[in-house]
Coordinates of C-alpha atoms and ligand atoms in Angstrom, one line a residue:
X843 CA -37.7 191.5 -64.0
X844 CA -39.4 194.0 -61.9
X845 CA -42.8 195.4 -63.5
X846 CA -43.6 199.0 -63.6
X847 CA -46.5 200.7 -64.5
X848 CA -44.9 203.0 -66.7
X849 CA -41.3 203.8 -68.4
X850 CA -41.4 207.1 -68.1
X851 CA -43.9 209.4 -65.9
X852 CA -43.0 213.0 -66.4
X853 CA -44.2 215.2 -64.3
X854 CA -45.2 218.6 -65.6
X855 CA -46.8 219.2 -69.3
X856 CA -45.1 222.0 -70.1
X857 CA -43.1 222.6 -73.0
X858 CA -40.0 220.2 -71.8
X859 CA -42.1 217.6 -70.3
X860 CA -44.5 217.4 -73.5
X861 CA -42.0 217.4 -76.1
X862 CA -39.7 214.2 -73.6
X863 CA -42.7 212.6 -73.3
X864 CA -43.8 212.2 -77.0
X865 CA -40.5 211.5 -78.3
X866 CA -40.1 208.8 -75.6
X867 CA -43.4 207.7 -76.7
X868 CA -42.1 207.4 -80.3
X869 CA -39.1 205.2 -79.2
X870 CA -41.4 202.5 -77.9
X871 CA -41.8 203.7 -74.0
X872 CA -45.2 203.6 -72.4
X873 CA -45.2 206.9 -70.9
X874 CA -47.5 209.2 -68.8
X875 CA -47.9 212.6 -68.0
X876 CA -48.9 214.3 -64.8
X877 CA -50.0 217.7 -64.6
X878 CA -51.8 219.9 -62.0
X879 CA -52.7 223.0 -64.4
X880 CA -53.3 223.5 -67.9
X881 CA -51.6 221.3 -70.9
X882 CA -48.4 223.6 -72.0
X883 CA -47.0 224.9 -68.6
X884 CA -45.8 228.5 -68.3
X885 CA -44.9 229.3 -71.8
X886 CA -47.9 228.4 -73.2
X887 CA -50.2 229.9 -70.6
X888 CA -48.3 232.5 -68.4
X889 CA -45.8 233.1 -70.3
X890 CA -43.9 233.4 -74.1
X891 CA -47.5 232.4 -75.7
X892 CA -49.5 235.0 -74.1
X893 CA -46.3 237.5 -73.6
X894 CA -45.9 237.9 -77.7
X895 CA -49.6 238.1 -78.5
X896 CA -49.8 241.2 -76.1
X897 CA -46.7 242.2 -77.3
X898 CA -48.1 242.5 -80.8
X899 CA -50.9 244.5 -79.1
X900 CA -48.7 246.9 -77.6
X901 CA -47.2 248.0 -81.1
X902 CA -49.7 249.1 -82.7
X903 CA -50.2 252.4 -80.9
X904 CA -46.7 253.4 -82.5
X905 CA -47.7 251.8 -86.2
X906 CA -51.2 254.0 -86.1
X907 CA -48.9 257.2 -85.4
X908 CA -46.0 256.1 -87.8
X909 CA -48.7 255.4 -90.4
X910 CA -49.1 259.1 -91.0
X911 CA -45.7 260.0 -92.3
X912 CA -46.9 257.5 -95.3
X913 CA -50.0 259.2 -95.7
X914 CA -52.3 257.7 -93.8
X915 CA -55.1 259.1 -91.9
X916 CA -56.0 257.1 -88.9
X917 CA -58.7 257.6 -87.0
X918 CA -59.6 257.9 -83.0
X919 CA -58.3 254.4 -81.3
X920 CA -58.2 253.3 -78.3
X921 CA -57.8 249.6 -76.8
X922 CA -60.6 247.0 -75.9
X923 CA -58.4 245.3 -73.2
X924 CA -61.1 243.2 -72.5
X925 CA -61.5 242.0 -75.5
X926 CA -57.7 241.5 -76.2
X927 CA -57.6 239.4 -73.0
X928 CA -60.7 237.4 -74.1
X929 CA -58.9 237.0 -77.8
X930 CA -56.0 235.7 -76.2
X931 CA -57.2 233.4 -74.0
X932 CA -59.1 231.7 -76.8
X933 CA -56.0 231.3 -78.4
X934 CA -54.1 230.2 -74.9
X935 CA -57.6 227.2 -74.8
X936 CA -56.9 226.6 -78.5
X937 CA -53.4 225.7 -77.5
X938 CA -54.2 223.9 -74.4
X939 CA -56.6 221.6 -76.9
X940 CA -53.3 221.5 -79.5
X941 CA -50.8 220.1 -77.0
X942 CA -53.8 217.5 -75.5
X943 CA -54.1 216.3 -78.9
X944 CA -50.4 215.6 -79.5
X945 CA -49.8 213.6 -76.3
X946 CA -52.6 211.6 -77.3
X947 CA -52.0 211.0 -80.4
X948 CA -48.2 210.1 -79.3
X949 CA -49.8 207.4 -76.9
X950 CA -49.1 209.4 -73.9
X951 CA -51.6 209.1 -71.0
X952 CA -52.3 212.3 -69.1
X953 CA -52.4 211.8 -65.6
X954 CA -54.7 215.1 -64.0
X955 CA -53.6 216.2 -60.3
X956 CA -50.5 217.1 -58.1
X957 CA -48.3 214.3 -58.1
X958 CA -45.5 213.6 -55.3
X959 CA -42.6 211.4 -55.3
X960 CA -42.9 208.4 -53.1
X961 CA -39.7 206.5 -53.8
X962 CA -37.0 206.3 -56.7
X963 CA -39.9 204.8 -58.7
X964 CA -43.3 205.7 -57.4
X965 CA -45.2 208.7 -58.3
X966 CA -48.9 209.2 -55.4
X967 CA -51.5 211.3 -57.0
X968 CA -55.2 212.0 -56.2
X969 CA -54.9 208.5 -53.8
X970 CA -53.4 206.3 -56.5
X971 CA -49.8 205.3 -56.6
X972 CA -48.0 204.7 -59.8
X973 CA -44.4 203.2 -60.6
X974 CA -42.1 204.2 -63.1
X975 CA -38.6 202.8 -64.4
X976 CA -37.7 206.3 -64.7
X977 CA -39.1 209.8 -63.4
X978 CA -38.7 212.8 -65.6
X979 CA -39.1 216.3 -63.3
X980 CA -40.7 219.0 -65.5
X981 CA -42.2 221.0 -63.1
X982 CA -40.5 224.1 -64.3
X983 CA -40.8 227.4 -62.3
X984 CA -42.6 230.4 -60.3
X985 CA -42.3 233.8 -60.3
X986 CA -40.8 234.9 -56.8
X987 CA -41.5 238.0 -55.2
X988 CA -39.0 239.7 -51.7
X989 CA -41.0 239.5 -48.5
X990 CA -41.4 243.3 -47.3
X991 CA -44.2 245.5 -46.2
X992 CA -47.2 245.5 -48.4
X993 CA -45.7 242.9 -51.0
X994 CA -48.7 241.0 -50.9
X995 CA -50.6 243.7 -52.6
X996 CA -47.7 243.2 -55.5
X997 CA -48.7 240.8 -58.7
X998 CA -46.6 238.7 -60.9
X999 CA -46.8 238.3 -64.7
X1000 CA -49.0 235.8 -63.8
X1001 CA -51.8 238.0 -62.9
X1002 CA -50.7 240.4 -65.5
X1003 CA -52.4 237.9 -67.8
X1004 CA -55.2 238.4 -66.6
X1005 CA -56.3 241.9 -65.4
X1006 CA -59.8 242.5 -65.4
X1007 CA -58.9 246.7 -66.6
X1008 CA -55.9 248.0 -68.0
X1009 CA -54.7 250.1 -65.3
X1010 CA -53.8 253.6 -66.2
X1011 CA -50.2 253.8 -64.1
X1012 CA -48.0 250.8 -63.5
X1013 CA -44.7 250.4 -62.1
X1014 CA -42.8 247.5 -63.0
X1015 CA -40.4 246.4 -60.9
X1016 CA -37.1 244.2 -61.5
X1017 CA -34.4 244.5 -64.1
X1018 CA -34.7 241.8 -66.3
X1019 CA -36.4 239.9 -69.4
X1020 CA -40.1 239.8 -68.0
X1021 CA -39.8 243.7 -66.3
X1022 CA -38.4 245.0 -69.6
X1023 CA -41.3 243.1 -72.0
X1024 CA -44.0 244.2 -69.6
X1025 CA -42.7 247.8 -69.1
X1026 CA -43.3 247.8 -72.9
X1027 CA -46.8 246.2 -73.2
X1028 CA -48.2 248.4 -71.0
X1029 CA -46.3 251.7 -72.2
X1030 CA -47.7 250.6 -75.8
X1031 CA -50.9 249.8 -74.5
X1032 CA -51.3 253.3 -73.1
X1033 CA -50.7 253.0 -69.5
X1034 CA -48.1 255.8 -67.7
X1035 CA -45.2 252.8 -67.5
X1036 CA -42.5 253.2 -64.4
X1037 CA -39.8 250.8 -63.9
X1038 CA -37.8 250.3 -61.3
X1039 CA -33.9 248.2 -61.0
X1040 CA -32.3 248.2 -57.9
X1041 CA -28.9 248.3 -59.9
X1042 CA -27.0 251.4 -62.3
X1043 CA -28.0 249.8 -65.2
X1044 CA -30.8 246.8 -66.4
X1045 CA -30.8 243.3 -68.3
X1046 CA -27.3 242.6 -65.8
X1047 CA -25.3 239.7 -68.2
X1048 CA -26.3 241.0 -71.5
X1049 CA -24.0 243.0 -73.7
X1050 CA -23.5 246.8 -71.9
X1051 CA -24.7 248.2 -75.4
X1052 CA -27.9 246.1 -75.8
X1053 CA -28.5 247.6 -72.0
X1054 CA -27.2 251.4 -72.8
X1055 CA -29.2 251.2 -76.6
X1056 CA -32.9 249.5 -74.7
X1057 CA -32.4 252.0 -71.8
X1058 CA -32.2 255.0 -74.5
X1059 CA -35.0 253.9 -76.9
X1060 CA -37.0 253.2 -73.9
X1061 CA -36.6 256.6 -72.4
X1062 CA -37.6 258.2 -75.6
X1063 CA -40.6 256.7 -76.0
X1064 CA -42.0 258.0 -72.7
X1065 CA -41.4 255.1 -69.9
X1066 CA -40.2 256.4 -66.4
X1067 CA -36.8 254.0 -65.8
X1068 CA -35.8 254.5 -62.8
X1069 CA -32.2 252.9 -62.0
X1070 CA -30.0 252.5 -58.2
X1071 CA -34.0 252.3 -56.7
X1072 CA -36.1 250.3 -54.8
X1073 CA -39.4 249.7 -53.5
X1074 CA -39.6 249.4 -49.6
X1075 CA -42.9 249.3 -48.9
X1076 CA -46.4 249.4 -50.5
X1077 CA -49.3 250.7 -49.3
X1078 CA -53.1 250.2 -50.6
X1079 CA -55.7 253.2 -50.6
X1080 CA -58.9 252.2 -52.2
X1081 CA -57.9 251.7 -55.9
X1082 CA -54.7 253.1 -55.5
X1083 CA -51.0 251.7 -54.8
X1084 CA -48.3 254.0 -53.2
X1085 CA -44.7 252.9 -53.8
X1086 CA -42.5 254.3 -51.3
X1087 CA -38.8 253.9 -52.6
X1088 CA -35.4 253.7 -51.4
X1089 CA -34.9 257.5 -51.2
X1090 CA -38.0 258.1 -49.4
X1091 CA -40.1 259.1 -52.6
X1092 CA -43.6 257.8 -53.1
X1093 CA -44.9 256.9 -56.3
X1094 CA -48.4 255.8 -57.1
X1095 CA -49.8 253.2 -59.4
X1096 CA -52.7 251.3 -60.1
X1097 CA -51.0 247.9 -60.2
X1098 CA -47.7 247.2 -59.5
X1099 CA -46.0 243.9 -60.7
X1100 CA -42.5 242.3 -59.5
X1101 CA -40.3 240.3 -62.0
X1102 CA -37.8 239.8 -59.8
X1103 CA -36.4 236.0 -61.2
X1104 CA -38.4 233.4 -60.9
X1105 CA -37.8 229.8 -58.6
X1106 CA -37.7 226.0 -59.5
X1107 CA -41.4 224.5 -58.6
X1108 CA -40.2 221.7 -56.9
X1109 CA -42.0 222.4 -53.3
X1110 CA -44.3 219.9 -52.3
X1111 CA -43.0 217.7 -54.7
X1112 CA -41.4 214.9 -52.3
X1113 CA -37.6 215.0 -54.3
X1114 CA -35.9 215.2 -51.1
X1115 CA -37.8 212.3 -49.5
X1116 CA -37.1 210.7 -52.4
X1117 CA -33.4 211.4 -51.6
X1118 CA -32.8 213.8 -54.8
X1119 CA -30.2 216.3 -54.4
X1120 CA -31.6 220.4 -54.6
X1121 CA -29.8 223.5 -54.5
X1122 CA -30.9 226.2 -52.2
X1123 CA -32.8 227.5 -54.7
X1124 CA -35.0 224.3 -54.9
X1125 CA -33.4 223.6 -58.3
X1126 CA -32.7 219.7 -59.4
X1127 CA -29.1 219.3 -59.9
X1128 CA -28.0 217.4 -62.6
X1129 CA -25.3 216.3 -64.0
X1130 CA -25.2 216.5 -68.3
X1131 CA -27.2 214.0 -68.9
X1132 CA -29.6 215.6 -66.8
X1133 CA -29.8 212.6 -64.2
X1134 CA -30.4 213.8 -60.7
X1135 CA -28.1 211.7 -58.2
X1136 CA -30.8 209.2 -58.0
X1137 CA -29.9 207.1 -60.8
X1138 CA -34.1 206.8 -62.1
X1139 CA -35.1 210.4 -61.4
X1140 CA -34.2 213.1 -64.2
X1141 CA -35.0 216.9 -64.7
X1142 CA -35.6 219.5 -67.2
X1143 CA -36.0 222.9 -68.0
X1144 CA -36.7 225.8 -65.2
X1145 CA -36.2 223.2 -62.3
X1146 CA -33.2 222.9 -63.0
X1147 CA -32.5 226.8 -62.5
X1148 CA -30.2 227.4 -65.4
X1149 CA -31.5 228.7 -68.7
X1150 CA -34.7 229.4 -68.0
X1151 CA -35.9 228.9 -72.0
X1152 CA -38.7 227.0 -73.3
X1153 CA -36.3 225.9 -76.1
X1154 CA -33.8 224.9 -73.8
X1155 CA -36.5 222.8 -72.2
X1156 CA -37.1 221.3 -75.3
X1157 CA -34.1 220.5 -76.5
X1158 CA -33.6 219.0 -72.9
X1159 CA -36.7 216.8 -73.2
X1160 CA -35.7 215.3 -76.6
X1161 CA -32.1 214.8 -74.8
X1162 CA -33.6 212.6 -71.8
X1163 CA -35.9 210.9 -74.4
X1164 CA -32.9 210.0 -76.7
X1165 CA -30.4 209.0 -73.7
X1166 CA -33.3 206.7 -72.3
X1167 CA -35.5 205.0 -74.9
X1168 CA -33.6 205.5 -78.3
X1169 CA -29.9 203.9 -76.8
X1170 CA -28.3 207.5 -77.6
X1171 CA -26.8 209.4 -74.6
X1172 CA -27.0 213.1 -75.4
X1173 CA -25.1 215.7 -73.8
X1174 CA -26.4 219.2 -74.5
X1175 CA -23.6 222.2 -75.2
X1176 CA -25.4 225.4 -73.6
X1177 CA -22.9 227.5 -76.0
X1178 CA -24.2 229.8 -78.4
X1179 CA -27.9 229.6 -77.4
X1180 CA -29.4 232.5 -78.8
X1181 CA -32.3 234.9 -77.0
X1182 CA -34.8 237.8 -77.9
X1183 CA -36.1 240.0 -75.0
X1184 CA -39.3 241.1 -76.4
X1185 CA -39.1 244.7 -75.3
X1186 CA -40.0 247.7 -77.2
X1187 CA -37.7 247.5 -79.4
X1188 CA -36.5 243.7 -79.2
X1189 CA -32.9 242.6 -78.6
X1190 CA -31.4 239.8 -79.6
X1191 CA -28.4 237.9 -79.0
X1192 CA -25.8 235.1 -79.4
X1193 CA -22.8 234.6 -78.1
X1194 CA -20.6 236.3 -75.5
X1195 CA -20.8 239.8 -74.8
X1196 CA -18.0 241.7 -75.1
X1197 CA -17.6 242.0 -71.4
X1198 CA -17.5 238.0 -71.5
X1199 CA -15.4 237.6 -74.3
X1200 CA -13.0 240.3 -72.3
X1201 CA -13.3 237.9 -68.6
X1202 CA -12.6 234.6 -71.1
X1203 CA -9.0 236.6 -71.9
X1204 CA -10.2 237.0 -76.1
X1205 CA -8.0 240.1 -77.2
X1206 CA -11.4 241.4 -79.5
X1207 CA -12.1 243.6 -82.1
X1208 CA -15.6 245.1 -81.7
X1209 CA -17.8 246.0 -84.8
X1210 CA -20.6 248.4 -84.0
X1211 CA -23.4 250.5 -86.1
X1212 CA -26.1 252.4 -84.7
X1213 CA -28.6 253.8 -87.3
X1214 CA -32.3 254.8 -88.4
X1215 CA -34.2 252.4 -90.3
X1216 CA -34.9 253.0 -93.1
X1217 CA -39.0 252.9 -92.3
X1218 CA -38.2 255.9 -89.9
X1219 CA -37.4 258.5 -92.5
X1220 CA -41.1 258.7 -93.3
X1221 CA -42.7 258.6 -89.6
X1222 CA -40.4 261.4 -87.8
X1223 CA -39.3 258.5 -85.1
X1224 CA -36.1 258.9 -83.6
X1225 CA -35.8 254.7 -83.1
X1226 CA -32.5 253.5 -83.7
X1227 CA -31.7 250.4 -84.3
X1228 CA -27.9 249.4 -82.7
X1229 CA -25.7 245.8 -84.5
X1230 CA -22.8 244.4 -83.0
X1231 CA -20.6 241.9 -83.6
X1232 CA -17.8 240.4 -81.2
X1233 CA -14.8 239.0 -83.0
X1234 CA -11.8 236.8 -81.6
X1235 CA -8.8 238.9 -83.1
X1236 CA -6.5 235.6 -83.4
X1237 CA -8.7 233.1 -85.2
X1238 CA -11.1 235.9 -86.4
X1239 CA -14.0 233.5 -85.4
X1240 CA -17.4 236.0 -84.8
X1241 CA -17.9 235.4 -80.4
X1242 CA -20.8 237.2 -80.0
X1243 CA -24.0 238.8 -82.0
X1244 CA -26.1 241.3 -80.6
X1245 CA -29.0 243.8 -81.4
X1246 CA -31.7 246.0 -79.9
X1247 CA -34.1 247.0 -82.8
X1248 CA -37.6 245.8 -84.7
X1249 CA -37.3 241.8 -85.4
X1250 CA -33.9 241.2 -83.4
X1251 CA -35.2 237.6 -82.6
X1252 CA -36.2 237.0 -86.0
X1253 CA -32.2 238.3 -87.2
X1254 CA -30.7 236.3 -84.4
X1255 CA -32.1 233.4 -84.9
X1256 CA -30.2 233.1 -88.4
X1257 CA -27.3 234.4 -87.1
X1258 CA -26.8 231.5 -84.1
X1259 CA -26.2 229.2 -87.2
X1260 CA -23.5 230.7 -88.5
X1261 CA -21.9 231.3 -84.5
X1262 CA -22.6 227.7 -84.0
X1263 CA -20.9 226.6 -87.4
X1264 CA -17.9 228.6 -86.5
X1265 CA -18.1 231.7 -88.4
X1266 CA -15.2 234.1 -89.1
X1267 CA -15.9 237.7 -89.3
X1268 CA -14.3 237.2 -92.9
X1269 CA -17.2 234.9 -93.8
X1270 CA -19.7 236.9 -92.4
X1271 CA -17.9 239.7 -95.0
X1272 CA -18.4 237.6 -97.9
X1273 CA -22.0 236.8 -97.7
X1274 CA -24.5 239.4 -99.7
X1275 CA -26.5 241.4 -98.1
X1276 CA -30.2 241.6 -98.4
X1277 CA -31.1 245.0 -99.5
X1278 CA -32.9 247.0 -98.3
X1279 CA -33.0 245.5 -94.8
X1280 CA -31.5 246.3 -91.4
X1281 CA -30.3 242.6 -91.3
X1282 CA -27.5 243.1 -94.5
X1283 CA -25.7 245.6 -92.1
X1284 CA -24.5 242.3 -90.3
X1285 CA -22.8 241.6 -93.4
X1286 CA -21.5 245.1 -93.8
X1287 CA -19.4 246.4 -90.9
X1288 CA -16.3 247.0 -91.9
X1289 CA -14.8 249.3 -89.3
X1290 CA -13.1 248.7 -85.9
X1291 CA -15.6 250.5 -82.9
X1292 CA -12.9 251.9 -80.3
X1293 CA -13.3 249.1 -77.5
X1294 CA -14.7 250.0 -74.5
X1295 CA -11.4 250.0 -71.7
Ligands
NDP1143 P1 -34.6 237.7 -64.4 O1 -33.7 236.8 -63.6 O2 -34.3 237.9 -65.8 O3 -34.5 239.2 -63.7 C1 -34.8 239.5 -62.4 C2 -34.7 240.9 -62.1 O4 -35.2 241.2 -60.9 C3 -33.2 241.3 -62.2 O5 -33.1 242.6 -62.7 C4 -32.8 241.3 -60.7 O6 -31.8 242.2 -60.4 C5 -34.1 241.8 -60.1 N1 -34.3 241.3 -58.7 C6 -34.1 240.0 -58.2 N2 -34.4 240.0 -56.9 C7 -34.8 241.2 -56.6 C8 -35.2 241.8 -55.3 N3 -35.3 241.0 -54.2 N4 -35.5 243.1 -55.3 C9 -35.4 243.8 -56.4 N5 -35.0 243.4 -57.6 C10 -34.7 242.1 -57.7 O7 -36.0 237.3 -64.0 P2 -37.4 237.5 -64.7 O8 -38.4 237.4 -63.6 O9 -37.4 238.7 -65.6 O10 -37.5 236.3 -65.7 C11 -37.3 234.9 -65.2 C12 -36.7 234.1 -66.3 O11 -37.7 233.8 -67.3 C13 -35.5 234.7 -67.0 O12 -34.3 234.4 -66.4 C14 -35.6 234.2 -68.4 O13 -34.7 233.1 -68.5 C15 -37.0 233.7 -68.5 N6 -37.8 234.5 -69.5 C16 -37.3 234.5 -70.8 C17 -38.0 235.3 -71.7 C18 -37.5 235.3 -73.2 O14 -36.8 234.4 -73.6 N7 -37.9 236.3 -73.9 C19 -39.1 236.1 -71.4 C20 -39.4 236.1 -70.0 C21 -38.8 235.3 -69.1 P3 -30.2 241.8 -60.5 O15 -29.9 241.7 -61.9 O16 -29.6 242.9 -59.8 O17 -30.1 240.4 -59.8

């Protein structure tokens, strides 16, 4: 029998490739860990972790003002960003310590440095080879940014993390989950927010009234969104940015950060030499049991350039882990996985969009409400907070749930359940409602929305 070092050596400690490797470890496998950066990949350093902590920052401007229509008296504020990044970076280290901890105490050695792929079964790293029965790619993903003149004086939500000042103007540029969350960090944070989509309309593949209702409530509270444009060059001048866009405008910032999608990590990583199969976009490909066509050599999470969602990634890890070590093959269903965007408001969402449900031939019946919360009869805000519901006319089975309003994620989240159980619109009918909340009106829609054509 041929000996290898290890049974598993995962590459990349991010979410994904810590959660595969402790459950492997739990089944018995010896299993290592390789990892170039800190413990916890993107979401725990660049990314979710870091993202919702200043995300929490950024609302407190609007709960100091809303405070006064409950009597309140609040005095002068204003935002220690150095000390908010220095608070969440202890957090980010406490975390780093957290997921060190659990891989240890799951048996899992770490492995520090870059590691390349020699062969089916052999890993190189820092001038030490190591064999594996099996190779588990975590490497996840990076944010990419288009080649034009002046780009390189663009940053990423990586550096976003970790700006030495707030910058006073900003323009944010890209249309989906990262440009939308940071437009609204730095809006609530007090900078004079831009952003820019090259298309009519932002968050492309998400319901068209989670688009239309973020677009409104973000307008409202101030931000510049600017759709159909583009920046075509960038120029620097001292301590200030000018944008020049499509139409020959200029626009000037103080930093100006592309989320324009974001690339698997697998250059410099030996796959191909290896003879694993990539896509142009660098991305593993996989077949559902997450195997790459070399029969030892799996992937997870970003690098595989699907859904690119730390839960995903877990769910992914625990799937390779149980296929492998634990004798039960597990084949994910990517249905009815729910998301938040964390913008200002949040959305949420499960399920097809009515423009999907429409494309997968569903003759629908659309449920809609758009309202006030209840919290904004005291502050003056003109926030509203928009439900809806997708329903399959012929079975009555609920398709789709979505929302843009405070705590969408934290509604959503439930709401997958019932999706993924099957739930009819009739069900959904008879539950209770909790009252007062804005969740119950889930439970309460009772009248057809015209359809959009
Ligand atoms: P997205 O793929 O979500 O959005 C990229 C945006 O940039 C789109 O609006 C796209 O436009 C635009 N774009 C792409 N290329 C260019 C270009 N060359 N010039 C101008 N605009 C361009 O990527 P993000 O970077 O926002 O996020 C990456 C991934 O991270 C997401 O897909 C998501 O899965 C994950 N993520 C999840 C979060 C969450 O769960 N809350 C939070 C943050 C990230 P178009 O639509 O026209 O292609």
């Amino acid at each position: 029998m041929i000996h290898y070092d290890y049974d598993l050596l995962t590459i990349g400690a991010g979410s994904g490739g810590v959660r595969a490797s402790r459950v492997a470890a739990s089944f018995g496998a010896k299993v290592a860990v390789a990892e170039e950066k800190a413990l916890g990949g993107t979401c725990v350093n660049v990314g979710c972790i870091p993202k919702k902590l200043l995300v929490y920052a950024s609302h407190y401007g609007e709960d100091f003002r809303d405070a006064a229509g409950f009597g309140w008296t609040v005095g002068p504020r204003s935002v220690d960003w150095t000390k908010l990044i220095a608070n969440k970076d202890k957090e980010i280290q406490r975390l780093n310590g957290v997921y060190g901890k659990l891989l240890g105490d799951a048996g899992v050695e770490i492995l520090e440095g870059h590691a390349q792929v020699i062969d089916p079964h052999t890993v190189a790293m820092e001038g030490k080879r190591y064999t594996a029965k099996y190779i588990l790619v975590a490497v996840g993903s990076w944010p990419s940014v288009p080649k034009f003149p002046g780009s390189e004086h663009a940053i990423t939500s990586n550096e976003a993390f970790y700006l030495p000042v707030l910058p006073e103007k900003v323009i944010v540029v890209g249309g989906g989950y990262i440009g939308v969350e940071f437009a609204g960090i730095f809006h609530g944070l007090g900078a004079q927010t831009s952003q820019f989509y090259r298309g009519g309309l932002f968050l492309r593949g998400f319901d068209e009234d989670i688009r239309v209702t973020l677009a409104e409530e973000m307008r409202k509270r101030g931000i510049d969104l600017r759709f159909n444009t583009d920046v075509i060059k960038i120029e620097k001048f001292n301590q200030v940015l000018k944008a020049t866009l499509l139409d020959g405008s200029v626009v000037e910032a103080n930093e100006i950060l592309y989320a324009t999608g974001r690339v698997p990590k697998t250059r410099r990583l030996g796959l191909e030499k290896a003879g694993v199969e990539l896509s142009d976009s660098g991305a593993v490909i996989v077949d559902p049991y997450l195997r790459s066509n070399v029969d030892s050599i799996y992937a997870i999470g970003d690098c595989t350039d699907r859904l690119m969602l730390t839960p995903v990634a877990i769910a992914e890890g625990m799937a390779v882990a149980n296929t492998l070590f634990n004798n039960k093959p597990v084949r994910l269903d990517y249905e009815n996985v729910a998301t938040a965007i964390f913008s200002t408001p949040n959305c949420g969402t499960v399920g097809l969009s009515e423009e999907q449900a429409r494309l997968r031939n569903y003759e629908i019946d659309i449920y809609i409400t758009s309202f006030r919360p209840l919290r904004h009869t005291m502050t003056g805000s003109a926030e509203k907070t928009m439900m809806k519901l997708v329903v399959d006319r012929a079975t009555d089975q609920v398709l789709g749930c979505h929302m843009v309003g405070p705590d969408a994620g934290e509604i959503i989240q439930g709401l997958a359940v019932a999706l993924n159980c099957g739930a009819t619109k009739a069900q959904f009918d008879a539950t209770i409602g909790i009252h007062p909340t804005a969740a119950e009106e889930f439970v309460t829609m009772r009248t057809k929305s015209t359809a959009r054509a």
